[in-house]
Amino acid sequence: MADYRALWEILGMDLEKHDVLCAVLPELYGDVYLSQQNRPEGMNYYNFVISEVHGLRIQELENHKEEGGKVVGTFCVFVPDELILAAGAIGVGLCGGSQFWIEDGEKVLPRNICPLVKAFVGAKVSGTCPYFQSCDMLVGETTCDGKKKAWEILDEYVPTYVMDLPQMKRDKDYLKWAEEIEDLKAKLEALTGNQITEEKLAAAIKLCNRKRAALKRLYDARKALNVPISGKDALLISQIAFYDNPERFIEMTNKLCDELEERIEMSKGTAAQKAPRLLITGTPMAIPNWKLHHIIEESGATVVCEETCTGTRYFENPVDESQTDMAGMIKAMADRYLHINCACFTPNDGRVEDIIRYAREYGADGVVYYNLQFCHTYNIEYKAVEKALKEAGIPVLFIETDYSNDDTGQLKTRIEAFLEMLK
Amino acid sequence: MEEQDYYVIFPNVNEGLKLEKQLKEKKIKYTIVPTPREISKCCGICIKYLFEDEGAVKQAAAEHGIQVSGFHALHKRKK
Ligand code: SF4
Ligand code: SF4
């Protein structure tokens, strides 16, 4: 319970308003997370990270900045972390997962856009997110329209660099994405004053691959018959991966996986053996958006996998490590990243294939399609996913929602009916 | 009688992590949790322990010169 107010003051935060945000976290976290039975001991590390989410990690960013380092904020899994790390900067995934920021977001944005966009803009304009306040530069991308236009607003507050992400996957798009990565490299070098050498980039690629491998190991454990970890705990770990110190995160996640693998051997699960297993697919869930997982798991089912950006899209497919020269490494990164299947692309058949493959790999009894309100690309893509799942004989439920708790009761009823049907 | 939860809070995160290490070594059950607002308005970690371990937790802190800012009991929140 250290006093971090002095630190927040340096960051120019609205202390009073920020306190309102801080006030809800212990209770929310207690209700959603600490009430779980049978939690793995290793979850203590993530309890620690969450408890210090606006404390220790922010102090670490500040210490890094005092030594002349830079902090770079990102919003999408297409932006390569490797370059940020290779430039000696720290990357933070800026979450906009709280209803708290919606009101401030709506002051500068139309109301009928995705809550994720409203929340991250609200977090910045209200000066209540210490991660945003710590950033020397933001890196946006041209994915959906909401985000694309939000960069113009954010740029008024903090320098915002935008990567032009292709929306198709032809050969020329791969070439173009490699060029965009090249440009980001130059931008980061200018920001930090550090040259991104081949050695540094190779080391950063290895580090990010190790992080991906740790997450993959976690997800593999969820394929077990007796799932050794709840879906919301796994989601929390994915969310934390976006801003924690990478080395510490890898070490602690691998330790947790040791425990999970022991549990699997002893057939020690977190839920009842017969609990229905669900795969969630769709839009990202940023901290503290635990809403859907919480409702599902309170209803007696287990979430075994997320085909989302706070799930498989973040860690699947490592960057090829065999490249040693700059051009080769940049191409390897472009290939890995452009392989991600996001609904912003057309066509996006790869995602449908991923969902069906994961449903089988993770032994899912059904799929919940999670759509943040006003996210058009994912919403439209539902039709194709639904059709393919039907053909494969996998039941699916479509949920469109935002961050508020207004529809919790209604969602609970719909999910319970879906689970009933899976029996 | 209403059930209670037991917490120990610290002047800074490092002291908390030091105590965690000791509890782990001594195999005393604990959970790291965000400091409840009823105890303190400053966010950060605190450690929740079982009532029967209170003596052992206090002893672990004393033995290793770990600074704590207090021990607290709170009524279990009704869900
Ligand atoms: S859903 Fe698409 S645009 Fe959004 S973070 Fe994921 S990859 Fe980026
Ligand atoms: S969820 Fe959809 S609308 Fe929201 S930021 Fe992501 S792609 Fe854009």
GROMACS .gro file of N, CA, C and O in nm, chain A residues 1-5 8 19 22-23 25-27 29-31 34-35 39 41 44 47-48 50-52 54-56 252 294 298, chain B residues 9-14 17 20 24 29-46 48 69 77 79:
model
  248
    1MET      N    1   0.083  -0.121   0.000
    1MET     CA    2   0.000   0.000   0.000
    1MET      C    3   0.086   0.125   0.000
    1MET      O    4   0.056   0.224   0.066
    2ALA      N    5   0.197   0.112  -0.074
    2ALA     CA    6   0.286   0.227  -0.081
    2ALA      C    7   0.211   0.349  -0.133
    2ALA      O    8   0.109   0.336  -0.200
    3ASP      N    9   0.264   0.464  -0.103
    3ASP     CA   10   0.200   0.586  -0.150
    3ASP      C   11   0.255   0.623  -0.287
    3ASP      O   12   0.371   0.661  -0.300
    4TYR      N   13   0.172   0.606  -0.388
    4TYR     CA   14   0.219   0.634  -0.523
    4TYR      C   15   0.171   0.771  -0.573
    4TYR      O   16   0.188   0.802  -0.690
    5ARG      N   17   0.113   0.848  -0.481
    5ARG     CA   18   0.053   0.973  -0.530
    5ARG      C   19   0.155   1.068  -0.592
    5ARG      O   20   0.127   1.135  -0.690
    8TRP      N   21   0.215   0.968  -0.943
    8TRP     CA   22   0.104   1.003  -1.032
    8TRP      C   23   0.102   1.153  -1.061
    8TRP      O   24   0.061   1.196  -1.167
   19ASP      N   25  -0.864   0.838  -0.834
   19ASP     CA   26  -0.897   0.769  -0.710
   19ASP      C   27  -1.031   0.694  -0.720
   19ASP      O   28  -1.048   0.587  -0.661
   22CYS      N   29  -0.945   0.375  -0.887
   22CYS     CA   30  -0.874   0.286  -0.794
   22CYS      C   31  -0.971   0.224  -0.694
   22CYS      O   32  -0.951   0.112  -0.649
   23ALA      N   33  -1.072   0.299  -0.659
   23ALA     CA   34  -1.163   0.254  -0.554
   23ALA      C   35  -1.240   0.130  -0.594
   23ALA      O   36  -1.276   0.048  -0.510
   25LEU      N   37  -1.140  -0.115  -0.809
   25LEU     CA   38  -1.063  -0.234  -0.845
   25LEU      C   39  -1.060  -0.344  -0.739
   25LEU      O   40  -1.090  -0.459  -0.770
   26PRO      N   41  -1.027  -0.312  -0.612
   26PRO     CA   42  -1.018  -0.422  -0.514
   26PRO      C   43  -1.148  -0.502  -0.505
   26PRO      O   44  -1.145  -0.625  -0.500
   27GLU      N   45  -1.259  -0.434  -0.509
   27GLU     CA   46  -1.386  -0.504  -0.495
   27GLU      C   47  -1.417  -0.587  -0.619
   27GLU      O   48  -1.454  -0.704  -0.611
   29TYR      N   49  -1.209  -0.700  -0.842
   29TYR     CA   50  -1.115  -0.811  -0.852
   29TYR      C   51  -1.148  -0.919  -0.750
   29TYR      O   52  -1.139  -1.039  -0.778
   30GLY      N   53  -1.188  -0.876  -0.633
   30GLY     CA   54  -1.229  -0.971  -0.529
   30GLY      C   55  -1.346  -1.055  -0.575
   30GLY      O   56  -1.346  -1.177  -0.563
   31ASP      N   57  -1.446  -0.990  -0.630
   31ASP     CA   58  -1.567  -1.062  -0.674
   31ASP      C   59  -1.539  -1.159  -0.787
   31ASP      O   60  -1.585  -1.272  -0.787
   34LEU      N   61  -1.095  -1.343  -0.669
   34LEU     CA   62  -1.054  -1.402  -0.542
   34LEU      C   63  -1.161  -1.493  -0.485
   34LEU      O   64  -1.136  -1.568  -0.392
   35SER      N   65  -1.280  -1.489  -0.543
   35SER     CA   66  -1.387  -1.575  -0.494
   35SER      C   67  -1.378  -1.716  -0.552
   35SER      O   68  -1.453  -1.804  -0.515
   39ARG      N   69  -0.801  -2.231  -0.691
   39ARG     CA   70  -0.713  -2.158  -0.783
   39ARG      C   71  -0.569  -2.208  -0.770
   39ARG      O   72  -0.524  -2.235  -0.659
   41GLU      N   73  -0.182  -2.195  -0.704
   41GLU     CA   74  -0.103  -2.105  -0.618
   41GLU      C   75  -0.031  -1.999  -0.701
   41GLU      O   76  -0.014  -1.886  -0.658
   44ASN      N   77  -0.092  -1.618  -0.755
   44ASN     CA   78  -0.050  -1.510  -0.666
   44ASN      C   79   0.035  -1.405  -0.739
   44ASN      O   80   0.030  -1.287  -0.707
   47ASN      N   81  -0.206  -1.182  -0.913
   47ASN     CA   82  -0.272  -1.098  -0.811
   47ASN      C   83  -0.182  -0.979  -0.778
   47ASN      O   84  -0.228  -0.867  -0.761
   48PHE      N   85  -0.055  -1.011  -0.767
   48PHE     CA   86   0.044  -0.908  -0.736
   48PHE      C   87   0.050  -0.803  -0.847
   48PHE      O   88   0.046  -0.683  -0.821
   50ILE      N   89  -0.177  -0.723  -1.066
   50ILE     CA   90  -0.299  -0.643  -1.068
   50ILE      C   91  -0.302  -0.544  -0.951
   50ILE      O   92  -0.338  -0.427  -0.966
   51SER      N   93  -0.260  -0.591  -0.836
   51SER     CA   94  -0.261  -0.502  -0.718
   51SER      C   95  -0.168  -0.384  -0.739
   51SER      O   96  -0.191  -0.275  -0.688
   52GLU      N   97  -0.061  -0.407  -0.814
   52GLU     CA   98   0.039  -0.302  -0.836
   52GLU      C   99   0.025  -0.241  -0.976
   52GLU      O  100   0.118  -0.181  -1.027
   54HIS      N  101  -0.121   0.009  -1.102
   54HIS     CA  102  -0.095   0.152  -1.113
   54HIS      C  103   0.018   0.194  -1.019
   54HIS      O  104   0.036   0.311  -0.990
   55GLY      N  105   0.090   0.096  -0.968
   55GLY     CA  106   0.196   0.125  -0.872
   55GLY      C  107   0.333   0.084  -0.922
   55GLY      O  108   0.397   0.155  -1.000
   56LEU      N  109   0.374  -0.037  -0.883
   56LEU     CA  110   0.510  -0.080  -0.913
   56LEU      C  111   0.547  -0.072  -1.061
   56LEU      O  112   0.655  -0.025  -1.096
  252MET      N  113   0.754  -1.623  -1.452
  252MET     CA  114   0.644  -1.655  -1.363
  252MET      C  115   0.537  -1.739  -1.434
  252MET      O  116   0.475  -1.825  -1.374
  294HIS      N  117  -1.670  -1.412  -1.670
  294HIS     CA  118  -1.726  -1.422  -1.536
  294HIS      C  119  -1.867  -1.481  -1.542
  294HIS      O  120  -1.900  -1.574  -1.469
  298GLU      N  121  -1.955  -1.842  -1.390
  298GLU     CA  122  -2.051  -1.844  -1.279
  298GLU      C  123  -2.169  -1.935  -1.313
  298GLU      O  124  -2.239  -1.983  -1.225
  432ILE      N  125  -0.071  -0.536   0.592
  432ILE     CA  126  -0.033  -0.435   0.492
  432ILE      C  127   0.109  -0.384   0.518
  432ILE      O  128   0.164  -0.401   0.626
  433PHE      N  129   0.167  -0.322   0.416
  433PHE     CA  130   0.310  -0.289   0.417
  433PHE      C  131   0.334  -0.143   0.377
  433PHE      O  132   0.254  -0.086   0.303
  434PRO      N  133   0.449  -0.089   0.422
  434PRO     CA  134   0.481   0.049   0.381
  434PRO      C  135   0.520   0.056   0.234
  434PRO      O  136   0.507   0.160   0.171
  435ASN      N  137   0.568  -0.055   0.176
  435ASN     CA  138   0.599  -0.056   0.032
  435ASN      C  139   0.597  -0.199  -0.021
  435ASN      O  140   0.600  -0.295   0.056
  436VAL      N  141   0.595  -0.210  -0.152
  436VAL     CA  142   0.577  -0.340  -0.216
  436VAL      C  143   0.690  -0.439  -0.183
  436VAL      O  144   0.668  -0.558  -0.168
  437ASN      N  145   0.813  -0.387  -0.167
  437ASN     CA  146   0.925  -0.477  -0.140
  437ASN      C  147   0.910  -0.553  -0.010
  437ASN      O  148   0.944  -0.671  -0.001
  440LEU      N  149   0.676  -0.833  -0.067
  440LEU     CA  150   0.734  -0.945  -0.140
  440LEU      C  151   0.829  -1.026  -0.051
  440LEU      O  152   0.841  -1.147  -0.064
  443GLU      N  153   0.616  -1.245   0.151
  443GLU     CA  154   0.564  -1.353   0.068
  443GLU      C  155   0.665  -1.467   0.058
  443GLU      O  156   0.631  -1.584   0.070
  447LYS      N  157   0.603  -1.850   0.175
  447LYS     CA  158   0.615  -1.958   0.079
  447LYS      C  159   0.709  -2.065   0.132
  447LYS      O  160   0.678  -2.183   0.131
  452LYS      N  161  -0.020  -2.080   0.416
  452LYS     CA  162  -0.112  -2.042   0.308
  452LYS      C  163  -0.138  -1.891   0.307
  452LYS      O  164  -0.162  -1.832   0.412
  453TYR      N  165  -0.133  -1.830   0.191
  453TYR     CA  166  -0.155  -1.686   0.182
  453TYR      C  167  -0.208  -1.653   0.043
  453TYR      O  168  -0.193  -1.734  -0.050
  454THR      N  169  -0.266  -1.535   0.028
  454THR     CA  170  -0.305  -1.485  -0.104
  454THR      C  171  -0.264  -1.339  -0.113
  454THR      O  172  -0.290  -1.262  -0.020
  455ILE      N  173  -0.201  -1.303  -0.224
  455ILE     CA  174  -0.172  -1.161  -0.247
  455ILE      C  175  -0.300  -1.099  -0.302
  455ILE      O  176  -0.360  -1.153  -0.395
  456VAL      N  177  -0.343  -0.988  -0.246
  456VAL     CA  178  -0.466  -0.923  -0.294
  456VAL      C  179  -0.446  -0.772  -0.300
  456VAL      O  180  -0.358  -0.718  -0.232
  457PRO      N  181  -0.527  -0.703  -0.380
  457PRO     CA  182  -0.522  -0.557  -0.379
  457PRO      C  183  -0.571  -0.509  -0.241
  457PRO      O  184  -0.667  -0.563  -0.189
  458THR      N  185  -0.505  -0.410  -0.186
  458THR     CA  186  -0.542  -0.362  -0.053
  458THR      C  187  -0.688  -0.316  -0.052
  458THR      O  188  -0.727  -0.228  -0.130
  459PRO      N  189  -0.771  -0.376   0.036
  459PRO     CA  190  -0.911  -0.331   0.042
  459PRO      C  191  -0.918  -0.183   0.080
  459PRO      O  192  -0.841  -0.136   0.162
  460ARG      N  193  -1.013  -0.116   0.021
  460ARG     CA  194  -1.027   0.028   0.045
  460ARG      C  195  -1.061   0.059   0.190
  460ARG      O  196  -1.033   0.167   0.240
  461GLU      N  197  -1.126  -0.036   0.257
  461GLU     CA  198  -1.162  -0.012   0.397
  461GLU      C  199  -1.036   0.000   0.481
  461GLU      O  200  -1.036   0.063   0.587
  462ILE      N  201  -0.926  -0.061   0.437
  462ILE     CA  202  -0.803  -0.057   0.516
  462ILE      C  203  -0.719   0.064   0.479
  462ILE      O  204  -0.671   0.136   0.563
  463SER      N  205  -0.702   0.084   0.348
  463SER     CA  206  -0.619   0.198   0.308
  463SER      C  207  -0.662   0.248   0.171
  463SER      O  208  -0.705   0.170   0.086
  464LYS      N  209  -0.643   0.375   0.148
  464LYS     CA  210  -0.680   0.435   0.019
  464LYS      C  211  -0.567   0.427  -0.082
  464LYS      O  212  -0.585   0.460  -0.198
  465CYS      N  213  -0.448   0.387  -0.035
  465CYS     CA  214  -0.337   0.377  -0.129
  465CYS      C  215  -0.342   0.241  -0.194
  465CYS      O  216  -0.357   0.142  -0.125
  466CYS      N  217  -0.334   0.235  -0.327
  466CYS     CA  218  -0.345   0.103  -0.387
  466CYS      C  219  -0.213   0.031  -0.374
  466CYS      O  220  -0.112   0.087  -0.334
  467GLY      N  221  -0.213  -0.096  -0.404
  467GLY     CA  222  -0.093  -0.177  -0.393
  467GLY      C  223  -0.125  -0.308  -0.325
  467GLY      O  224  -0.239  -0.333  -0.291
  468ILE      N  225  -0.021  -0.391  -0.308
  468ILE     CA  226  -0.050  -0.525  -0.257
  468ILE      C  227  -0.069  -0.528  -0.105
  468ILE      O  228  -0.020  -0.442  -0.033
  469CYS      N  229  -0.143  -0.627  -0.061
  469CYS     CA  230  -0.140  -0.666   0.078
  469CYS      C  231  -0.154  -0.818   0.079
  469CYS      O  232  -0.176  -0.880  -0.026
  471LYS      N  233  -0.329  -1.161   0.240
  471LYS     CA  234  -0.439  -1.216   0.316
  471LYS      C  235  -0.394  -1.352   0.371
  471LYS      O  236  -0.332  -1.430   0.299
  492SER      N  237   0.282  -0.238   0.809
  492SER     CA  238   0.214  -0.120   0.861
  492SER      C  239   0.089  -0.156   0.939
  492SER      O  240   0.020  -0.069   0.986
  500ARG      N  241  -1.703  -1.000   0.290
  500ARG     CA  242  -1.809  -0.933   0.217
  500ARG      C  243  -1.910  -1.033   0.170
  500ARG      O  244  -1.876  -1.138   0.117
  502LYS      N  245  -2.162  -1.180  -0.082
  502LYS     CA  246  -2.173  -1.169  -0.228
  502LYS      C  247  -2.316  -1.144  -0.273
  502LYS      O  248  -2.408  -1.194  -0.215
   0.00000   0.00000   0.00000
